[in-house]
mmCIF file with all atom_site columns, C-alpha atoms in Angstrom:
data_model
loop_
_atom_site.group_PDB
_atom_site.id
_atom_site.type_symbol
_atom_site.label_atom_id
_atom_site.label_alt_id
_atom_site.label_comp_id
_atom_site.label_asym_id
_atom_site.label_entity_id
_atom_site.label_seq_id
_atom_site.pdbx_PDB_ins_code
_atom_site.Cartn_x
_atom_site.Cartn_y
_atom_site.Cartn_z
_atom_site.occupancy
_atom_site.B_iso_or_equiv
_atom_site.pdbx_formal_charge
_atom_site.auth_seq_id
_atom_site.auth_comp_id
_atom_site.auth_asym_id
_atom_site.auth_atom_id
_atom_site.pdbx_PDB_model_num
ATOM 1   C CA . MET Q 1 1   ? 46.082 7.555   -32.339 1.00 40.00 ? 125 MET Q CA 1
ATOM 2   C CA . LYS Q 1 2   ? 42.895 6.015   -30.526 1.00 40.00 ? 126 LYS Q CA 1
ATOM 3   C CA . LYS Q 1 3   ? 40.273 7.009   -33.539 1.00 40.00 ? 127 LYS Q CA 1
ATOM 4   C CA . PHE Q 1 4   ? 42.892 5.273   -35.475 1.00 36.00 ? 128 PHE Q CA 1
ATOM 5   C CA . LEU Q 1 5   ? 42.840 2.327   -33.322 1.00 37.00 ? 129 LEU Q CA 1
ATOM 6   C CA . PHE Q 1 6   ? 39.341 2.057   -33.601 1.00 38.00 ? 130 PHE Q CA 1
ATOM 7   C CA . ILE Q 1 7   ? 39.065 2.905   -37.068 1.00 36.00 ? 131 ILE Q CA 1
ATOM 8   C CA . LEU Q 1 8   ? 41.570 -0.029  -37.740 1.00 36.00 ? 132 LEU Q CA 1
ATOM 9   C CA . MET Q 1 9   ? 39.557 -2.540  -35.117 1.00 40.00 ? 133 MET Q CA 1
ATOM 10  C CA . ALA Q 1 10  ? 36.174 -1.402  -37.096 1.00 41.00 ? 134 ALA Q CA 1
ATOM 11  C CA . PHE Q 1 11  ? 37.941 -2.587  -40.322 1.00 39.00 ? 135 PHE Q CA 1
ATOM 12  C CA . VAL Q 1 12  ? 39.195 -5.793  -38.769 1.00 41.00 ? 136 VAL Q CA 1
ATOM 13  C CA . ALA Q 1 13  ? 36.104 -6.796  -37.773 1.00 40.00 ? 137 ALA Q CA 1
ATOM 14  C CA . THR Q 1 14  ? 34.043 -5.744  -41.221 1.00 40.00 ? 138 THR Q CA 1
ATOM 15  C CA . THR Q 1 15  ? 36.860 -7.328  -43.908 1.00 42.00 ? 139 THR Q CA 1
ATOM 16  C CA . LEU Q 1 16  ? 38.613 -10.720 -43.347 1.00 43.00 ? 140 LEU Q CA 1
ATOM 17  C CA . THR Q 1 17  ? 41.881 -11.236 -44.819 1.00 42.00 ? 141 THR Q CA 1
ATOM 18  C CA . VAL Q 1 18  ? 44.370 -14.149 -44.728 1.00 41.00 ? 142 VAL Q CA 1
ATOM 19  C CA . GLN Q 1 19  ? 46.939 -15.351 -46.637 1.00 46.00 ? 143 GLN Q CA 1
ATOM 20  C CA . ALA Q 1 20  ? 47.314 -19.171 -47.912 1.00 59.00 ? 144 ALA Q CA 1
ATOM 21  C CA . THR Q 1 21  ? 43.677 -19.619 -46.031 1.00 86.00 ? 145 THR Q CA 1
ATOM 22  C CA . THR Q 1 22  ? 41.904 -22.773 -48.597 1.00 92.00 ? 146 THR Q CA 1
ATOM 23  C CA . VAL Q 1 23  ? 38.112 -22.118 -49.008 1.00 93.00 ? 147 VAL Q CA 1
ATOM 24  C CA . ASN Q 1 24  ? 35.862 -24.659 -50.164 1.00 94.00 ? 148 ASN Q CA 1
ATOM 25  C CA . VAL Q 1 25  ? 32.738 -23.270 -52.120 1.00 95.00 ? 149 VAL Q CA 1
ATOM 26  C CA . THR Q 1 26  ? 29.500 -24.775 -52.653 1.00 94.00 ? 150 THR Q CA 1
ATOM 27  C CA . PHE Q 1 27  ? 26.833 -23.173 -54.953 1.00 94.00 ? 151 PHE Q CA 1
ATOM 28  C CA . HIS Q 1 28  ? 23.262 -23.655 -55.061 1.00 92.00 ? 152 HIS Q CA 1
ATOM 29  C CA . ASN Q 1 29  ? 23.646 -25.592 -58.515 1.00 91.00 ? 153 ASN Q CA 1
ATOM 30  C CA . GLY Q 1 30  ? 25.713 -28.141 -56.645 1.00 90.00 ? 154 GLY Q CA 1
ATOM 31  C CA . GLN Q 1 31  ? 29.465 -27.259 -57.826 1.00 93.00 ? 155 GLN Q CA 1
ATOM 32  C CA . ASN Q 1 32  ? 32.304 -27.292 -56.000 1.00 93.00 ? 156 ASN Q CA 1
ATOM 33  C CA . MET Q 1 33  ? 34.899 -24.513 -55.922 1.00 91.00 ? 157 MET Q CA 1
ATOM 34  C CA . GLU Q 1 34  ? 38.516 -24.532 -53.886 1.00 92.00 ? 158 GLU Q CA 1
ATOM 35  C CA . GLY Q 1 35  ? 40.978 -21.293 -54.149 1.00 92.00 ? 159 GLY Q CA 1
ATOM 36  C CA . GLN Q 1 36  ? 43.243 -19.651 -51.786 1.00 92.00 ? 160 GLN Q CA 1
ATOM 37  C CA . LEU Q 1 37  ? 40.831 -16.659 -49.667 1.00 92.00 ? 161 LEU Q CA 1
ATOM 38  C CA . VAL Q 1 38  ? 42.769 -12.925 -50.425 1.00 92.00 ? 162 VAL Q CA 1
ATOM 39  C CA . ASN Q 1 39  ? 39.802 -11.060 -49.354 1.00 92.00 ? 163 ASN Q CA 1
ATOM 40  C CA . LEU Q 1 40  ? 36.087 -11.233 -47.650 1.00 92.00 ? 164 LEU Q CA 1
ATOM 41  C CA . THR Q 1 41  ? 33.667 -9.169  -46.755 1.00 92.00 ? 165 THR Q CA 1
ATOM 42  C CA . ASP Q 1 42  ? 30.002 -9.838  -45.935 1.00 91.00 ? 166 ASP Q CA 1
ATOM 43  C CA . THR Q 1 43  ? 29.105 -9.140  -49.273 1.00 93.00 ? 167 THR Q CA 1
ATOM 44  C CA . THR Q 1 44  ? 32.111 -10.669 -51.257 1.00 93.00 ? 168 THR Q CA 1
ATOM 45  C CA . LEU Q 1 45  ? 34.080 -13.511 -51.392 1.00 93.00 ? 169 LEU Q CA 1
ATOM 46  C CA . VAL Q 1 46  ? 37.641 -13.291 -53.556 1.00 93.00 ? 170 VAL Q CA 1
ATOM 47  C CA . LEU Q 1 47  ? 39.609 -16.539 -54.032 1.00 93.00 ? 171 LEU Q CA 1
ATOM 48  C CA . ARG Q 1 48  ? 42.700 -16.903 -56.188 1.00 91.00 ? 172 ARG Q CA 1
ATOM 49  C CA . MET Q 1 49  ? 42.658 -19.673 -58.295 1.00 87.00 ? 173 MET Q CA 1
ATOM 50  C CA . TYR Q 1 50  ? 45.473 -21.849 -60.138 1.00 77.00 ? 174 TYR Q CA 1
ATOM 51  C CA . TYR Q 1 51  ? 44.825 -22.592 -63.821 1.00 73.00 ? 175 TYR Q CA 1
ATOM 52  C CA . ALA Q 1 52  ? 47.117 -24.188 -66.131 1.00 59.00 ? 176 ALA Q CA 1
ATOM 53  C CA . ALA Q 1 53  ? 46.758 -22.059 -68.605 1.00 62.00 ? 177 ALA Q CA 1
ATOM 54  C CA . THR Q 1 54  ? 46.621 -18.592 -67.735 1.00 62.00 ? 178 THR Q CA 1
ATOM 55  C CA . GLY Q 1 55  ? 48.108 -19.068 -64.175 1.00 72.00 ? 179 GLY Q CA 1
ATOM 56  C CA . ASP Q 1 56  ? 46.758 -17.314 -61.187 1.00 82.00 ? 180 ASP Q CA 1
ATOM 57  C CA . LYS Q 1 57  ? 43.670 -15.405 -61.421 1.00 88.00 ? 181 LYS Q CA 1
ATOM 58  C CA . GLU Q 1 58  ? 41.497 -13.930 -58.924 1.00 91.00 ? 182 GLU Q CA 1
ATOM 59  C CA . ILE Q 1 59  ? 37.690 -14.640 -59.063 1.00 91.00 ? 183 ILE Q CA 1
ATOM 60  C CA . THR Q 1 60  ? 35.452 -12.311 -57.104 1.00 93.00 ? 184 THR Q CA 1
ATOM 61  C CA . ILE Q 1 61  ? 32.144 -14.343 -56.321 1.00 94.00 ? 185 ILE Q CA 1
ATOM 62  C CA . LEU Q 1 62  ? 29.367 -12.927 -55.068 1.00 94.00 ? 186 LEU Q CA 1
ATOM 63  C CA . PRO Q 1 63  ? 26.625 -14.410 -52.207 1.00 94.00 ? 187 PRO Q CA 1
ATOM 64  C CA . GLU Q 1 64  ? 23.515 -15.290 -54.513 1.00 94.00 ? 188 GLU Q CA 1
ATOM 65  C CA . ARG Q 1 65  ? 25.676 -18.065 -56.191 1.00 92.00 ? 189 ARG Q CA 1
ATOM 66  C CA . VAL Q 1 66  ? 26.558 -19.588 -53.182 1.00 94.00 ? 190 VAL Q CA 1
ATOM 67  C CA . LYS Q 1 67  ? 24.807 -21.662 -50.931 1.00 94.00 ? 191 LYS Q CA 1
ATOM 68  C CA . TYR Q 1 68  ? 27.689 -22.052 -48.001 1.00 95.00 ? 192 TYR Q CA 1
ATOM 69  C CA . PHE Q 1 69  ? 31.809 -22.314 -47.639 1.00 95.00 ? 193 PHE Q CA 1
ATOM 70  C CA . HIS Q 1 70  ? 34.058 -23.639 -45.749 1.00 94.00 ? 194 HIS Q CA 1
ATOM 71  C CA . ILE Q 1 71  ? 37.517 -21.695 -44.669 1.00 93.00 ? 195 ILE Q CA 1
ATOM 72  C CA . SER Q 1 72  ? 40.261 -23.964 -43.283 1.00 91.00 ? 196 SER Q CA 1
ATOM 73  C CA . GLY Q 1 73  ? 40.952 -22.978 -39.886 1.00 87.00 ? 197 GLY Q CA 1
ATOM 74  C CA . ILE Q 1 74  ? 37.837 -21.096 -39.548 1.00 89.00 ? 198 ILE Q CA 1
ATOM 75  C CA . GLY Q 1 75  ? 34.661 -22.919 -40.325 1.00 92.00 ? 199 GLY Q CA 1
ATOM 76  C CA . ARG Q 1 76  ? 31.661 -22.465 -41.650 1.00 93.00 ? 200 ARG Q CA 1
ATOM 77  C CA . TYR Q 1 77  ? 29.806 -19.325 -43.636 1.00 94.00 ? 201 TYR Q CA 1
ATOM 78  C CA . ASN Q 1 78  ? 26.265 -19.445 -44.566 1.00 94.00 ? 202 ASN Q CA 1
ATOM 79  C CA . VAL Q 1 79  ? 24.339 -17.125 -46.753 1.00 93.00 ? 203 VAL Q CA 1
ATOM 80  C CA . GLU Q 1 80  ? 21.606 -14.853 -44.569 1.00 93.00 ? 204 GLU Q CA 1
ATOM 81  C CA . GLU Q 1 81  ? 19.966 -11.806 -46.474 1.00 92.00 ? 205 GLU Q CA 1
ATOM 82  C CA . GLY Q 1 82  ? 21.754 -11.555 -48.939 1.00 92.00 ? 206 GLY Q CA 1
ATOM 83  C CA . LYS Q 1 83  ? 25.159 -11.245 -47.093 1.00 94.00 ? 207 LYS Q CA 1
ATOM 84  C CA . PHE Q 1 84  ? 28.144 -13.505 -46.114 1.00 93.00 ? 208 PHE Q CA 1
ATOM 85  C CA . VAL Q 1 85  ? 27.337 -14.838 -42.280 1.00 93.00 ? 209 VAL Q CA 1
ATOM 86  C CA . PRO Q 1 86  ? 29.530 -16.973 -40.225 1.00 92.00 ? 210 PRO Q CA 1
ATOM 87  C CA . ASP Q 1 87  ? 27.956 -20.363 -38.334 1.00 92.00 ? 211 ASP Q CA 1
ATOM 88  C CA . ALA Q 1 88  ? 28.343 -20.069 -34.561 1.00 91.00 ? 212 ALA Q CA 1
ATOM 89  C CA . LYS Q 1 89  ? 31.566 -21.838 -34.249 1.00 91.00 ? 213 LYS Q CA 1
ATOM 90  C CA . ALA Q 1 90  ? 32.733 -19.406 -36.845 1.00 90.00 ? 214 ALA Q CA 1
ATOM 91  C CA . GLN Q 1 91  ? 31.856 -16.508 -35.344 1.00 88.00 ? 215 GLN Q CA 1
ATOM 92  C CA . ALA Q 1 92  ? 33.108 -17.741 -31.869 1.00 90.00 ? 216 ALA Q CA 1
ATOM 93  C CA . LYS Q 1 93  ? 37.078 -18.510 -33.785 1.00 87.00 ? 217 LYS Q CA 1
ATOM 94  C CA . LEU Q 1 94  ? 37.024 -15.416 -35.247 1.00 84.00 ? 218 LEU Q CA 1
ATOM 95  C CA . GLU Q 1 95  ? 35.993 -13.518 -31.779 1.00 86.00 ? 219 GLU Q CA 1
ATOM 96  C CA . LYS Q 1 96  ? 39.032 -15.307 -30.455 1.00 86.00 ? 220 LYS Q CA 1
ATOM 97  C CA . THR Q 1 97  ? 41.273 -14.531 -33.378 1.00 81.00 ? 221 THR Q CA 1
ATOM 98  C CA . ARG Q 1 98  ? 40.318 -11.092 -33.774 1.00 82.00 ? 222 ARG Q CA 1
ATOM 99  C CA . GLY Q 1 99  ? 41.023 -11.040 -29.316 1.00 81.00 ? 223 GLY Q CA 1
ATOM 100 C CA . GLU Q 1 100 ? 44.118 -12.010 -29.540 1.00 83.00 ? 224 GLU Q CA 1
ATOM 101 C CA . ARG Q 1 101 ? 45.075 -9.973  -32.058 1.00 82.00 ? 225 ARG Q CA 1
ATOM 102 C CA . GLU Q 1 102 ? 44.043 -7.056  -30.507 1.00 82.00 ? 226 GLU Q CA 1
ATOM 103 C CA . ALA Q 1 103 ? 46.284 -8.096  -27.881 1.00 81.00 ? 227 ALA Q CA 1
ATOM 104 C CA . HIS Q 1 104 ? 49.203 -7.927  -29.605 1.00 78.00 ? 228 HIS Q CA 1
ATOM 105 C CA . ALA Q 1 105 ? 48.379 -5.134  -31.373 1.00 79.00 ? 229 ALA Q CA 1
ATOM 106 C CA . LYS Q 1 106 ? 48.423 -3.183  -27.775 1.00 78.00 ? 230 LYS Q CA 1
ATOM 107 C CA . LEU Q 1 107 ? 51.206 -5.176  -26.479 1.00 72.00 ? 231 LEU Q CA 1
ATOM 108 C CA . VAL Q 1 108 ? 53.169 -3.425  -29.459 1.00 73.00 ? 232 VAL Q CA 1
ATOM 109 C CA . SER Q 1 109 ? 51.737 -0.346  -28.726 1.00 73.00 ? 233 SER Q CA 1
ATOM 110 C CA . GLU Q 1 110 ? 52.989 -0.215  -25.297 1.00 66.00 ? 234 GLU Q CA 1
ATOM 111 C CA . ARG Q 1 111 ? 56.582 -1.189  -26.016 1.00 64.00 ? 235 ARG Q CA 1
ATOM 112 C CA . ALA Q 1 112 ? 57.079 0.649   -28.752 1.00 65.00 ? 236 ALA Q CA 1
ATOM 113 C CA . ALA Q 1 113 ? 55.518 3.841   -26.048 1.00 65.00 ? 237 ALA Q CA 1
ATOM 114 C CA . ASN Q 1 114 ? 57.866 2.008   -23.594 1.00 71.00 ? 238 ASN Q CA 1
ATOM 115 C CA . PRO Q 1 115 ? 61.095 0.828   -24.556 1.00 74.00 ? 239 PRO Q CA 1
ATOM 116 C CA . ASN Q 1 116 ? 61.887 0.392   -20.877 1.00 78.00 ? 240 ASN Q CA 1
ATOM 117 C CA . LEU Q 1 117 ? 59.147 -2.055  -20.540 1.00 74.00 ? 241 LEU Q CA 1
ATOM 118 C CA . VAL Q 1 118 ? 61.189 -4.256  -23.266 1.00 75.00 ? 242 VAL Q CA 1
ATOM 119 C CA . ILE Q 1 119 ? 64.686 -4.063  -21.595 1.00 83.00 ? 243 ILE Q CA 1
ATOM 120 C CA . GLY Q 1 120 ? 63.289 -4.307  -18.384 1.00 84.00 ? 244 GLY Q CA 1
ATOM 121 C CA . ASN Q 1 121 ? 61.620 -7.567  -19.327 1.00 83.00 ? 245 ASN Q CA 1
ATOM 122 C CA . ALA Q 1 122 ? 64.187 -8.986  -21.361 1.00 86.00 ? 246 ALA Q CA 1
ATOM 123 C CA . LEU Q 1 123 ? 66.488 -8.274  -18.380 1.00 89.00 ? 247 LEU Q CA 1
ATOM 124 C CA . LYS Q 1 124 ? 64.091 -10.351 -15.785 1.00 90.00 ? 248 LYS Q CA 1
ATOM 125 C CA . LYS Q 1 125 ? 63.857 -12.851 -17.958 1.00 90.00 ? 249 LYS Q CA 1
ATOM 126 C CA . THR Q 1 126 ? 67.334 -13.791 -18.594 1.00 92.00 ? 250 THR Q CA 1
ATOM 127 C CA . GLY Q 1 127 ? 67.955 -13.215 -14.887 1.00 92.00 ? 251 GLY Q CA 1
ATOM 128 C CA . ASN Q 1 128 ? 65.064 -15.657 -14.218 1.00 92.00 ? 252 ASN Q CA 1
ATOM 129 C CA . VAL Q 1 129 ? 66.910 -18.128 -16.240 1.00 93.00 ? 253 VAL Q CA 1
ATOM 130 C CA . CYS Q 1 130 ? 69.974 -18.036 -14.862 1.00 93.00 ? 254 CYS Q CA 1
ATOM 131 C CA . MET Q 1 131 ? 68.835 -18.199 -11.108 1.00 93.00 ? 255 MET Q CA 1
ATOM 132 C CA . GLY Q 1 132 ? 66.421 -21.238 -12.590 1.00 94.00 ? 256 GLY Q CA 1
ATOM 133 C CA . ILE Q 1 133 ? 70.056 -23.279 -13.570 1.00 94.00 ? 257 ILE Q CA 1
ATOM 134 C CA . GLY Q 1 134 ? 71.710 -21.746 -10.776 1.00 94.00 ? 258 GLY Q CA 1
ATOM 135 C CA . ILE Q 1 135 ? 70.302 -22.250 -7.858  1.00 94.00 ? 259 ILE Q CA 1
ATOM 136 C CA . PRO Q 1 136 ? 69.232 -26.163 -8.400  1.00 94.00 ? 260 PRO Q CA 1
ATOM 137 C CA . SER Q 1 137 ? 73.365 -26.363 -9.118  1.00 95.00 ? 261 SER Q CA 1
ATOM 138 C CA . VAL Q 1 138 ? 73.782 -24.878 -6.749  1.00 95.00 ? 262 VAL Q CA 1
ATOM 139 C CA . LEU Q 1 139 ? 71.963 -27.168 -4.109  1.00 95.00 ? 263 LEU Q CA 1
ATOM 140 C CA . VAL Q 1 140 ? 72.954 -30.626 -5.625  1.00 95.00 ? 264 VAL Q CA 1
ATOM 141 C CA . GLY Q 1 141 ? 76.715 -29.129 -6.344  1.00 93.00 ? 265 GLY Q CA 1
ATOM 142 C CA . THR Q 1 142 ? 76.326 -28.870 -2.402  1.00 94.00 ? 266 THR Q CA 1
ATOM 143 C CA . ILE Q 1 143 ? 75.104 -32.675 -2.016  1.00 95.00 ? 267 ILE Q CA 1
ATOM 144 C CA . LEU Q 1 144 ? 77.890 -34.235 -4.120  1.00 93.00 ? 268 LEU Q CA 1
ATOM 145 C CA . VAL Q 1 145 ? 80.874 -32.608 -2.730  1.00 93.00 ? 269 VAL Q CA 1
ATOM 146 C CA . ALA Q 1 146 ? 79.380 -33.462 1.219   1.00 93.00 ? 270 ALA Q CA 1
ATOM 147 C CA . TYR Q 1 147 ? 78.194 -36.610 0.059   1.00 92.00 ? 271 TYR Q CA 1
ATOM 148 C CA . GLY Q 1 148 ? 81.390 -36.998 -1.524  1.00 91.00 ? 272 GLY Q CA 1
ATOM 149 C CA . ASN Q 1 149 ? 83.951 -35.883 1.588   1.00 91.00 ? 273 ASN Q CA 1
ATOM 150 C CA . THR Q 1 150 ? 82.001 -37.696 3.994   1.00 90.00 ? 274 THR Q CA 1
ATOM 151 C CA . GLY Q 1 151 ? 82.333 -41.765 4.900   1.00 87.00 ? 275 GLY Q CA 1
ATOM 152 C CA . LEU Q 1 152 ? 85.669 -41.611 2.746   1.00 87.00 ? 276 LEU Q CA 1
ATOM 153 C CA . VAL Q 1 153 ? 87.627 -45.018 4.021   1.00 86.00 ? 277 VAL Q CA 1
ATOM 154 C CA . ASP Q 1 154 ? 90.857 -44.090 4.970   1.00 84.00 ? 278 ASP Q CA 1
ATOM 155 C CA . VAL Q 1 155 ? 92.807 -47.154 4.971   1.00 85.00 ? 279 VAL Q CA 1
ATOM 156 C CA . PRO Q 1 156 ? 91.140 -49.086 2.140   1.00 85.00 ? 280 PRO Q CA 1
ATOM 157 C CA . LYS Q 1 157 ? 91.765 -52.683 2.267   1.00 86.00 ? 281 LYS Q CA 1
ATOM 158 C CA . THR Q 1 158 ? 88.944 -54.618 0.073   1.00 91.00 ? 282 THR Q CA 1
ATOM 159 C CA . GLN Q 1 159 ? 88.037 -54.012 -3.400  1.00 91.00 ? 283 GLN Q CA 1
ATOM 160 C CA . ALA Q 1 160 ? 84.580 -52.615 -1.840  1.00 90.00 ? 284 ALA Q CA 1
ATOM 161 C CA . ASP Q 1 161 ? 86.350 -50.137 0.129   1.00 88.00 ? 285 ASP Q CA 1
ATOM 162 C CA . ILE Q 1 162 ? 88.509 -48.608 -3.078  1.00 91.00 ? 286 ILE Q CA 1
ATOM 163 C CA . ASP Q 1 163 ? 85.065 -48.393 -5.385  1.00 90.00 ? 287 ASP Q CA 1
ATOM 164 C CA . LYS Q 1 164 ? 83.286 -46.394 -2.679  1.00 90.00 ? 288 LYS Q CA 1
ATOM 165 C CA . ASN Q 1 165 ? 86.048 -44.235 -2.475  1.00 90.00 ? 289 ASN Q CA 1
ATOM 166 C CA . LEU Q 1 166 ? 86.344 -43.502 -6.494  1.00 92.00 ? 290 LEU Q CA 1
ATOM 167 C CA . ALA Q 1 167 ? 82.231 -43.686 -6.569  1.00 92.00 ? 291 ALA Q CA 1
ATOM 168 C CA . LYS Q 1 168 ? 82.441 -40.721 -3.336  1.00 90.00 ? 292 LYS Q CA 1
ATOM 169 C CA . GLY Q 1 169 ? 85.650 -38.928 -5.510  1.00 91.00 ? 293 GLY Q CA 1
ATOM 170 C CA . ARG Q 1 170 ? 83.164 -38.491 -8.560  1.00 93.00 ? 294 ARG Q CA 1
ATOM 171 C CA . CYS Q 1 171 ? 80.468 -37.233 -6.733  1.00 93.00 ? 295 CYS Q CA 1
ATOM 172 C CA . SER Q 1 172 ? 83.045 -34.884 -5.241  1.00 92.00 ? 296 SER Q CA 1
ATOM 173 C CA . THR Q 1 173 ? 84.163 -33.734 -8.211  1.00 93.00 ? 297 THR Q CA 1
ATOM 174 C CA . ALA Q 1 174 ? 80.825 -33.592 -10.516 1.00 94.00 ? 298 ALA Q CA 1
ATOM 175 C CA . GLY Q 1 175 ? 79.914 -30.655 -7.474  1.00 93.00 ? 299 GLY Q CA 1
ATOM 176 C CA . CYS Q 1 176 ? 83.494 -29.322 -7.340  1.00 94.00 ? 300 CYS Q CA 1
ATOM 177 C CA . VAL Q 1 177 ? 81.894 -28.689 -10.871 1.00 94.00 ? 301 VAL Q CA 1
ATOM 178 C CA . LEU Q 1 178 ? 78.595 -27.361 -10.392 1.00 94.00 ? 302 LEU Q CA 1
ATOM 179 C CA . LEU Q 1 179 ? 78.620 -25.707 -7.279  1.00 94.00 ? 303 LEU Q CA 1
ATOM 180 C CA . PRO Q 1 180 ? 80.618 -22.809 -8.360  1.00 94.00 ? 304 PRO Q CA 1
ATOM 181 C CA . MET Q 1 181 ? 78.806 -22.998 -12.038 1.00 95.00 ? 305 MET Q CA 1
ATOM 182 C CA . GLY Q 1 182 ? 75.523 -22.354 -10.140 1.00 94.00 ? 306 GLY Q CA 1
ATOM 183 C CA . ALA Q 1 183 ? 76.595 -19.697 -7.468  1.00 94.00 ? 307 ALA Q CA 1
ATOM 184 C CA . ALA Q 1 184 ? 77.715 -17.447 -10.486 1.00 94.00 ? 308 ALA Q CA 1
ATOM 185 C CA . LEU Q 1 185 ? 74.414 -18.035 -12.700 1.00 94.00 ? 309 LEU Q CA 1
ATOM 186 C CA . THR Q 1 186 ? 72.569 -17.215 -9.376  1.00 94.00 ? 310 THR Q CA 1
ATOM 187 C CA . ILE Q 1 187 ? 74.872 -14.023 -8.735  1.00 94.00 ? 311 ILE Q CA 1
ATOM 188 C CA . VAL Q 1 188 ? 74.468 -12.980 -12.114 1.00 93.00 ? 312 VAL Q CA 1
ATOM 189 C CA . GLY Q 1 189 ? 70.588 -13.397 -12.467 1.00 92.00 ? 313 GLY Q CA 1
ATOM 190 C CA . ILE Q 1 190 ? 69.832 -11.890 -9.463  1.00 92.00 ? 314 ILE Q CA 1
ATOM 191 C CA . PRO Q 1 191 ? 70.723 -8.437  -9.985  1.00 91.00 ? 315 PRO Q CA 1
ATOM 192 C CA . LEU Q 1 192 ? 69.394 -9.086  -13.618 1.00 91.00 ? 316 LEU Q CA 1
ATOM 193 C CA . ASN Q 1 193 ? 66.554 -9.507  -12.289 1.00 87.00 ? 317 ASN Q CA 1
ATOM 194 C CA . VAL Q 1 194 ? 66.377 -6.504  -9.913  1.00 88.00 ? 318 VAL Q CA 1
ATOM 195 C CA . HIS Q 1 195 ? 67.622 -4.172  -11.853 1.00 84.00 ? 319 HIS Q CA 1
ATOM 196 C CA . GLY Q 1 196 ? 64.804 -5.245  -14.781 1.00 84.00 ? 320 GLY Q CA 1
ATOM 197 C CA . LYS Q 1 197 ? 62.694 -4.888  -12.824 1.00 82.00 ? 321 LYS Q CA 1
ATOM 198 C CA . ARG Q 1 198 ? 63.471 -1.857  -11.365 1.00 83.00 ? 322 ARG Q CA 1
ATOM 199 C CA . ILE Q 1 199 ? 63.822 -0.733  -15.465 1.00 79.00 ? 323 ILE Q CA 1
ATOM 200 C CA . ALA Q 1 200 ? 60.258 -1.871  -16.560 1.00 72.00 ? 324 ALA Q CA 1
ATOM 201 C CA . GLU Q 1 201 ? 59.078 0.200   -13.867 1.00 72.00 ? 325 GLU Q CA 1
ATOM 202 C CA . MET Q 1 202 ? 60.435 3.149   -15.059 1.00 66.00 ? 326 MET Q CA 1
ATOM 203 C CA . ASN Q 1 203 ? 58.421 5.617   -16.922 1.00 55.00 ? 327 ASN Q CA 1
ATOM 204 C CA . ILE Q 1 204 ? 59.276 8.230   -18.913 1.00 48.00 ? 328 ILE Q CA 1
ATOM 205 C CA . ASN Q 1 205 ? 57.087 11.289  -17.891 1.00 47.00 ? 329 ASN Q CA 1
ATOM 206 C CA . TYR Q 1 206 ? 56.828 14.649  -20.411 1.00 43.00 ? 330 TYR Q CA 1
ATOM 207 C CA . THR Q 1 207 ? 55.950 17.678  -18.780 1.00 43.00 ? 331 THR Q CA 1
ATOM 208 C CA . GLY Q 1 208 ? 55.380 21.155  -20.595 1.00 45.00 ? 332 GLY Q CA 1
ATOM 209 C CA . ASN Q 1 209 ? 59.422 22.211  -18.863 1.00 49.00 ? 333 ASN Q CA 1
ATOM 210 C CA . GLY Q 1 210 ? 60.896 18.415  -20.486 1.00 47.00 ? 334 GLY Q CA 1
ATOM 211 C CA . ALA Q 1 211 ? 61.300 15.243  -19.885 1.00 44.00 ? 335 ALA Q CA 1
ATOM 212 C CA . GLY Q 1 212 ? 61.166 13.995  -16.484 1.00 47.00 ? 336 GLY Q CA 1
ATOM 213 C CA . LEU Q 1 213 ? 62.191 10.135  -14.971 1.00 44.00 ? 337 LEU Q CA 1
ATOM 214 C CA . SER Q 1 214 ? 59.794 8.748   -12.316 1.00 44.00 ? 338 SER Q CA 1
ATOM 215 C CA . PHE Q 1 215 ? 59.991 5.541   -10.823 1.00 43.00 ? 339 PHE Q CA 1
ATOM 216 C CA . ASN Q 1 216 ? 57.091 2.779   -9.292  1.00 44.00 ? 340 ASN Q CA 1
ATOM 217 C CA . PHE Q 1 217 ? 58.138 0.993   -6.345  1.00 39.00 ? 341 PHE Q CA 1
#
């Protein structure tokens, strides 16, 4: 597996294939050409061109004809010693993109090797979302209920007293909705987070006698 990944990384480092990426080529004779990138190595550039008469057509361009070219989203390539070479900015962009791809490939590989990690992380994220909504709802609901049930005018005599009681009643009602909703989300979110963490840390170890489970705490 490690050998296969190394070969794959080396291939990505030497061959660039980008779908629907525009390339603008400047030739030594001053002419320009624009097409969609199909494949790029250090000695060949393959573009897909569109012609009204024949439709799509792939064209292979060699370094000796090219002065330089630009790849959208990456940068400029020059020709040095008969090879296509990215300039400093393009090289930095390629290294960043390559690093992101390798990190993504590593993450996918880890997830495939440990499905418990995927399930556990999903449960933890769900639990965090529930608590992120539930805890503030409990706090706000508690404040609204407390505010709505204190300072009421027992026998309102003026319109101001009536309006005050109505406003506090609305606050109390809103609090009575938020408080149980937030409590329910919090109660659900805490075990989801805890069990998700435990599942994510659960490893399946294969030995000569069979499979066993081990937990990391």
